[in-house]
Amino acid sequence: MTSAGSSVSDIWSKLQSHYWQTTTQQLRVLDSFLAFTALTGVAQVVYCGLVGSFPFNSFLAGIMCSVGVFVLTVSLRLHLAPSGDGVAALRRDSVKNAFAEYVFCNMILFLAVMNFMG
Amino acid sequence: MPATFDAASLSERKQLQQPQAKAKEDEVEQLTGLPVLLKYAILLMICAMAFLIRLFAVVRYESVIHEFDPYFNFRTTKYLTAEGFLDFLDWFDDRGWYPLGRTIGGTIYPGLMLTAAVLYWLLQALNFTVNIRNVCVFLAPLFAANTAVASYLLTAEVTGRSGAGLLAAAFTAIVPSYISRSVGGSYDNEGVAIFALIATFWLWVRAVNTGSMLWAAAAALGYFYMVAAWGGYVFIINIVPIYTIAMIVGGRYSARLYVAYSTFYALGSLLAMQNVKLPTSRRHALHGCRCRRHQRAVPFVGFNVVRQAECAASHGVFVALQTYALGRYLVAAVDARALRRLLVGAAAALVGAVAAALVALQLAGRVQWTGRSLTLLDPTYASKYIPIIASVSEHQPTTWTSFFFDLHVLVPLAPVGLLLLFRRVTDGALFVLIYGTLSWYFAGVMVRLMLTLAPIACILAAVAMSELLHRYCGAIAYGDAPPPPPQQQQQQQRAAAAGGGAREGGPPGLLNQPLSFVVVAGALATMCLYAFHSTYASSIAYSNPSIVIEQRLRDGGRLIYDDYREAYYWLRHNTAPDAKILSWWDYGYQMSAMSNRTVIVDNNTWNNTHIATVGRALASTEEEAYPILQSLDVDYVLVIFGGVAQFPSDDINKFLWPVRIATGVFGGDMPGENDFMSATGQYDVGEAGSKVLHNCLAYKLSYYRFAELDMGPGRGRGFDLVRNKYIGNKFFELTTLEEAFTSEHWLVRIYRVLPQANLEPAADAPPLPSRTGRANAAPQKKAVYEARYVGCYYSEADFEGREYVGGAYGANLGLIHEHARAFGRRYFATARNDADGHAFVFDAVTSEAAATAGGGCERACADDAAAACGCMDAACSAPKPAAEEHNRRWAVYEVMPPKRKAK
């Protein structure tokens, strides 16, 4: 039990040091935005648990919006991140392209969400 | 285009294999100059070929809409172009499903109609004054050309060879299976949906290969279009997650895959929710009316994506992918073996929990499978539980002959393509492999799904054929020993080093020039055969409009039967505008489109009970059918009869389906399938046939006065040319219907339902002198019964020898009275709900005293406001008696002998 606990805390500290060492300022900003998006999603789930999911389409739209923005941002992050994170780097030459694609996808997402929200 | 697909196939190799595999990159061809021009010219010619091969029907007959469903699509498209999109969404159609009606806007896939309407508006804006009918007729061939382009793009993306792409495009353009659903005039969802399917798959493979959010978003938009166009979208939303899982399990996970699937899922499922509509209405076939109320609560919003079990895989895979990506990040960041085990355990637990939750939801009935999907998983499902699905010919299992007829040379070639792709698996190739394997299974289950198999069979065959030509043409060009391309050299060196020998290039001895010539010539001949076969299939088998029936004479000439249109136009011009016409559901769409009259049921089979009622009317005797016809306000009954025109798929040959569907709903209340068989178990219209069959409505309407027709020397009178029999019941009179119209070749027969007053004249009213002229008299639809009101009961235990009959009997005094009399029961009791209720027929009342006056008994009947029909549940004004399980008030009647007999 104690060994497992120590290994978890071990892992956590390793992870922290790895993160602060390897992540650039740009990516940290992106990560904070990711955390915020995740929070909005969690808030909606908590609300749903407490109050209920009555206008189901609105609830669904809200959740899908959080999830969608989150995964799109992660995708953007994958485009921007250096290749050291266990996944091969995507096209490094096209940061601008990646950002334009990100904006385009978000436009579609929010259009659909607005329409669905009712 | 083709110059850019390299990046993909390469970068994934990077992470999996050693850097030397980079040489693969060179395999992607770089075309410049004339070959590029040639390529596009060939593609253009393929498109033209795809368009032209589908025009046999238009050239031979005329520019006319075919079959059944296209007539509905055509009618809705006309409405859309005339009224605009918003009115189209709000359209409540009162011309079908009388008296229920149908919300069209919320229950169809609008993709096809919107495509045609947009094309129409575009052409109008450009001052091409094209008729909307012509737009609809030529839409499917146009999209077939698009599909050819899409399959070119997909194949080129997967193989990196535009040669294979062109072959795939050529195969797809003329594959008979696809032609069958996309000839000119076949204006159906599949026409545009197959294009959407292949285009979506191309965009998806491209998204995986490039890792670009833009392509993934484009794939999601393609999926959106597919959802709007066809129920086959389920295919996409399952193949893509399956592929993703296969990639992860196969160790091919990459950031590109993450980006592609996450973006596709997030956008795709959200977009799909905007317009998934039909599945709710299709589900009615399973659950009857209960779902309809549910659907009304959320109009135009498809929560099905969340609720349907068909889409569950995509949600699960999305969660799994996120978990896996997180796990990979952690492993890379921390690099601890313990962590790995921890993560694997956590991931397994999570996936298990999600699966368990899904199973629980399924068991609790929160997510639902549609009947057709269950049929896919268990091919015997439909025949066991849902006769309405099993009755549709395109839902039958595929026979091997139709595999060969519809795919021809692709059947042997496609597995070769599979094999070749297996030998050099890339991300794109894996997708094609999975798609090919799954669709092969599905095509075996349902004939209709041959359509999803056809494009992938073309692509696989093109891969095989391209490889064959590539190798042997190379041998011709370079002589006995073709100089291997650089990367092949490397491979050979590696292979030789590994002791595997030079298998990659094939045994050198086999590649001599004469042999190569023979092989190439054989391949070309095979392709020519395929082209001939496709043209033949298109011309003979698939260009039949089925609204005009063609008969081949013995001297080779053609005889055209145009009876359908003759009859439909007769209805249009000779009946009252609000006339209701009953026929078996097959003809509903055509009738509402061409006759512009109200029909009882049509080809959208959303309400099984309603269809069963019609089936029951056709299967009942004339006397029993009459109350049903009355309750549905039917003015005309239409039957299709092929006994003169030698048309085999008429109502008599289809007749067992109405019986099956009706008994599925009404059970033992009506004669079952076996009662319509002869003593030896044959379905026989002749002398030996069952008496039940000989007296049912469909039989009588088909053969009325048929025996007066001389069928020519050697046959005489009463000889049915389709079934090659002398009919069993030759001379009979109709009492409740009269013949209104019979088309030139007897193909369509229409009967007018006589008003009831003439059947059982009231004692004081003078009987009408004759039948002539009655058509113009306003029908008097008042239920007729001779019954004495006994009293009001609250307990059904008082009814001795009772037998339950429910449904419409519980609300219509005329119906239950007829029923009680037909079965010789003395009493009957009803407790009405709304349009239906509970009812009993029985022999005696045990206690007179049990009657309690009032409390709801006095509620009127559905068919007669002056009579009492009882009440149930909340409708009863008095409280529930303590001893009773339900709160009901039974209005009890005693059947009196008919007055007519008394006279």
PDB file of C-alpha atoms in Angstrom, chain A residues 7-8 10-11 14-15 18-19 22-23 56-57 60-61 64-65 67-68 70-72 74-79 84-88 90-91 98-99 101-102 104-106 108-109 111-113 115-116, chain B residues 7 11 14-15 210-215 217-218 221 253-256 258-260 262-263 265-267 269-271 273-274 301-303 306-307 318 322 328-330 332-336 338-339 342:
ATOM      1  CA  SER A   7       5.085   5.370  -6.573  1.00  0.00           C
ATOM      2  CA  VAL A   8       2.031   7.464  -7.428  1.00  0.00           C
ATOM      3  CA  ASP A  10       6.770   9.666  -7.413  1.00  0.00           C
ATOM      4  CA  ILE A  11       5.112   9.639 -10.771  1.00  0.00           C
ATOM      5  CA  LYS A  14       8.314  13.262 -12.194  1.00  0.00           C
ATOM      6  CA  LEU A  15       5.455  14.402 -14.382  1.00  0.00           C
ATOM      7  CA  HIS A  18       8.984  16.924 -16.935  1.00  0.00           C
ATOM      8  CA  TYR A  19       6.181  19.335 -17.746  1.00  0.00           C
ATOM      9  CA  THR A  22       9.850  20.664 -21.578  1.00  0.00           C
ATOM     10  CA  THR A  23       6.765  22.773 -22.155  1.00  0.00           C
ATOM     11  CA  PHE A  56     -31.795  18.096 -23.181  1.00  0.00           C
ATOM     12  CA  ASN A  57     -30.722  19.671 -26.436  1.00  0.00           C
ATOM     13  CA  LEU A  60     -26.124  18.236 -25.053  1.00  0.00           C
ATOM     14  CA  ALA A  61     -25.033  21.270 -27.021  1.00  0.00           C
ATOM     15  CA  MET A  64     -20.521  18.799 -26.922  1.00  0.00           C
ATOM     16  CA  CYS A  65     -19.231  22.348 -27.156  1.00  0.00           C
ATOM     17  CA  VAL A  67     -15.719  18.455 -25.519  1.00  0.00           C
ATOM     18  CA  GLY A  68     -15.354  19.754 -29.051  1.00  0.00           C
ATOM     19  CA  PHE A  70     -11.183  20.638 -25.857  1.00  0.00           C
ATOM     20  CA  VAL A  71     -10.262  18.070 -28.483  1.00  0.00           C
ATOM     21  CA  LEU A  72      -9.769  20.718 -31.145  1.00  0.00           C
ATOM     22  CA  VAL A  74      -5.547  19.352 -28.088  1.00  0.00           C
ATOM     23  CA  SER A  75      -5.264  18.828 -31.833  1.00  0.00           C
ATOM     24  CA  LEU A  76      -3.877  22.314 -32.232  1.00  0.00           C
ATOM     25  CA  ARG A  77      -1.455  21.605 -29.426  1.00  0.00           C
ATOM     26  CA  LEU A  78      -0.274  18.473 -31.210  1.00  0.00           C
ATOM     27  CA  HIS A  79       0.400  20.577 -34.261  1.00  0.00           C
ATOM     28  CA  GLY A  84       9.327  14.830 -28.033  1.00  0.00           C
ATOM     29  CA  ASP A  85       5.959  14.040 -26.496  1.00  0.00           C
ATOM     30  CA  GLY A  86       5.690  10.485 -27.643  1.00  0.00           C
ATOM     31  CA  VAL A  87       3.848  11.370 -30.798  1.00  0.00           C
ATOM     32  CA  ALA A  88       5.456  12.216 -34.048  1.00  0.00           C
ATOM     33  CA  LEU A  90       2.837  16.903 -37.411  1.00  0.00           C
ATOM     34  CA  ARG A  91       3.703  19.235 -40.209  1.00  0.00           C
ATOM     35  CA  ALA A  98      -2.813  24.767 -38.146  1.00  0.00           C
ATOM     36  CA  PHE A  99      -4.215  27.826 -36.484  1.00  0.00           C
ATOM     37  CA  GLU A 101      -7.724  25.113 -39.482  1.00  0.00           C
ATOM     38  CA  TYR A 102      -8.400  25.396 -35.777  1.00  0.00           C
ATOM     39  CA  PHE A 104     -12.329  26.981 -39.188  1.00  0.00           C
ATOM     40  CA  CYS A 105     -13.245  23.883 -37.179  1.00  0.00           C
ATOM     41  CA  ASN A 106     -14.356  26.021 -34.278  1.00  0.00           C
ATOM     42  CA  ILE A 108     -18.335  24.874 -37.707  1.00  0.00           C
ATOM     43  CA  LEU A 109     -18.564  23.663 -34.134  1.00  0.00           C
ATOM     44  CA  LEU A 111     -22.462  27.170 -35.698  1.00  0.00           C
ATOM     45  CA  ALA A 112     -23.778  23.694 -34.969  1.00  0.00           C
ATOM     46  CA  VAL A 113     -23.912  24.359 -31.233  1.00  0.00           C
ATOM     47  CA  ASN A 115     -28.294  25.912 -33.955  1.00  0.00           C
ATOM     48  CA  PHE A 116     -28.725  22.986 -31.640  1.00  0.00           C
TER      49      PHE A 116
ATOM     50  CA  ALA B   7       3.354  12.832 -46.700  1.00  0.00           C
ATOM     51  CA  SER B  11       5.369   9.731 -41.764  1.00  0.00           C
ATOM     52  CA  LYS B  14       8.725   6.772 -39.607  1.00  0.00           C
ATOM     53  CA  GLN B  15       7.536   5.947 -36.173  1.00  0.00           C
ATOM     54  CA  THR B 210      -2.242  14.351 -43.222  1.00  0.00           C
ATOM     55  CA  GLY B 211      -3.317  14.771 -39.611  1.00  0.00           C
ATOM     56  CA  SER B 212      -5.032  17.949 -40.644  1.00  0.00           C
ATOM     57  CA  MET B 213      -8.040  19.283 -38.775  1.00  0.00           C
ATOM     58  CA  LEU B 214      -9.304  20.793 -41.998  1.00  0.00           C
ATOM     59  CA  TRP B 215      -9.640  17.453 -43.753  1.00  0.00           C
ATOM     60  CA  ALA B 217     -13.714  18.741 -40.572  1.00  0.00           C
ATOM     61  CA  ALA B 218     -14.385  18.170 -44.256  1.00  0.00           C
ATOM     62  CA  LEU B 221     -19.234  17.703 -43.252  1.00  0.00           C
ATOM     63  CA  TYR B 253      -1.529   5.111 -33.272  1.00  0.00           C
ATOM     64  CA  SER B 254      -0.234   8.516 -34.229  1.00  0.00           C
ATOM     65  CA  ALA B 255      -0.986  12.134 -33.553  1.00  0.00           C
ATOM     66  CA  ARG B 256      -2.552  12.249 -37.000  1.00  0.00           C
ATOM     67  CA  TYR B 258      -5.875  11.480 -32.798  1.00  0.00           C
ATOM     68  CA  VAL B 259      -6.458  14.727 -34.628  1.00  0.00           C
ATOM     69  CA  ALA B 260      -8.516  13.081 -37.349  1.00  0.00           C
ATOM     70  CA  SER B 262     -11.268  13.636 -32.386  1.00  0.00           C
ATOM     71  CA  THR B 263     -12.167  16.347 -34.845  1.00  0.00           C
ATOM     72  CA  TYR B 265     -16.196  12.755 -33.883  1.00  0.00           C
ATOM     73  CA  ALA B 266     -16.733  16.100 -32.194  1.00  0.00           C
ATOM     74  CA  LEU B 267     -17.965  17.844 -35.309  1.00  0.00           C
ATOM     75  CA  SER B 269     -21.814  13.728 -34.068  1.00  0.00           C
ATOM     76  CA  LEU B 270     -22.844  17.283 -33.290  1.00  0.00           C
ATOM     77  CA  LEU B 271     -23.710  17.937 -36.923  1.00  0.00           C
ATOM     78  CA  MET B 273     -27.779  15.635 -34.311  1.00  0.00           C
ATOM     79  CA  GLN B 274     -29.000  18.584 -36.345  1.00  0.00           C
ATOM     80  CA  VAL B 301     -34.038  17.426 -33.245  1.00  0.00           C
ATOM     81  CA  GLY B 302     -32.288  14.132 -33.489  1.00  0.00           C
ATOM     82  CA  PHE B 303     -31.208  12.852 -30.131  1.00  0.00           C
ATOM     83  CA  VAL B 306     -27.091   9.813 -28.304  1.00  0.00           C
ATOM     84  CA  ARG B 307     -29.849   7.285 -27.824  1.00  0.00           C
ATOM     85  CA  PHE B 318     -13.793   8.514 -28.590  1.00  0.00           C
ATOM     86  CA  GLN B 322      -8.686  10.209 -25.351  1.00  0.00           C
ATOM     87  CA  ARG B 328       0.838   7.784 -24.134  1.00  0.00           C
ATOM     88  CA  TYR B 329       1.643  11.294 -23.046  1.00  0.00           C
ATOM     89  CA  LEU B 330       2.167  10.158 -19.484  1.00  0.00           C
ATOM     90  CA  ALA B 332       6.479   9.446 -22.605  1.00  0.00           C
ATOM     91  CA  ALA B 333       6.715  12.026 -19.895  1.00  0.00           C
ATOM     92  CA  VAL B 334       7.420   9.753 -16.948  1.00  0.00           C
ATOM     93  CA  ASP B 335       8.690   6.604 -18.532  1.00  0.00           C
ATOM     94  CA  ALA B 336       7.917   4.301 -15.648  1.00  0.00           C
ATOM     95  CA  ALA B 338       4.804   0.717 -13.082  1.00  0.00           C
ATOM     96  CA  LEU B 339       2.911   3.553 -14.648  1.00  0.00           C
ATOM     97  CA  LEU B 342      -1.357   1.313 -13.775  1.00  0.00           C
TER      98      LEU B 342
END
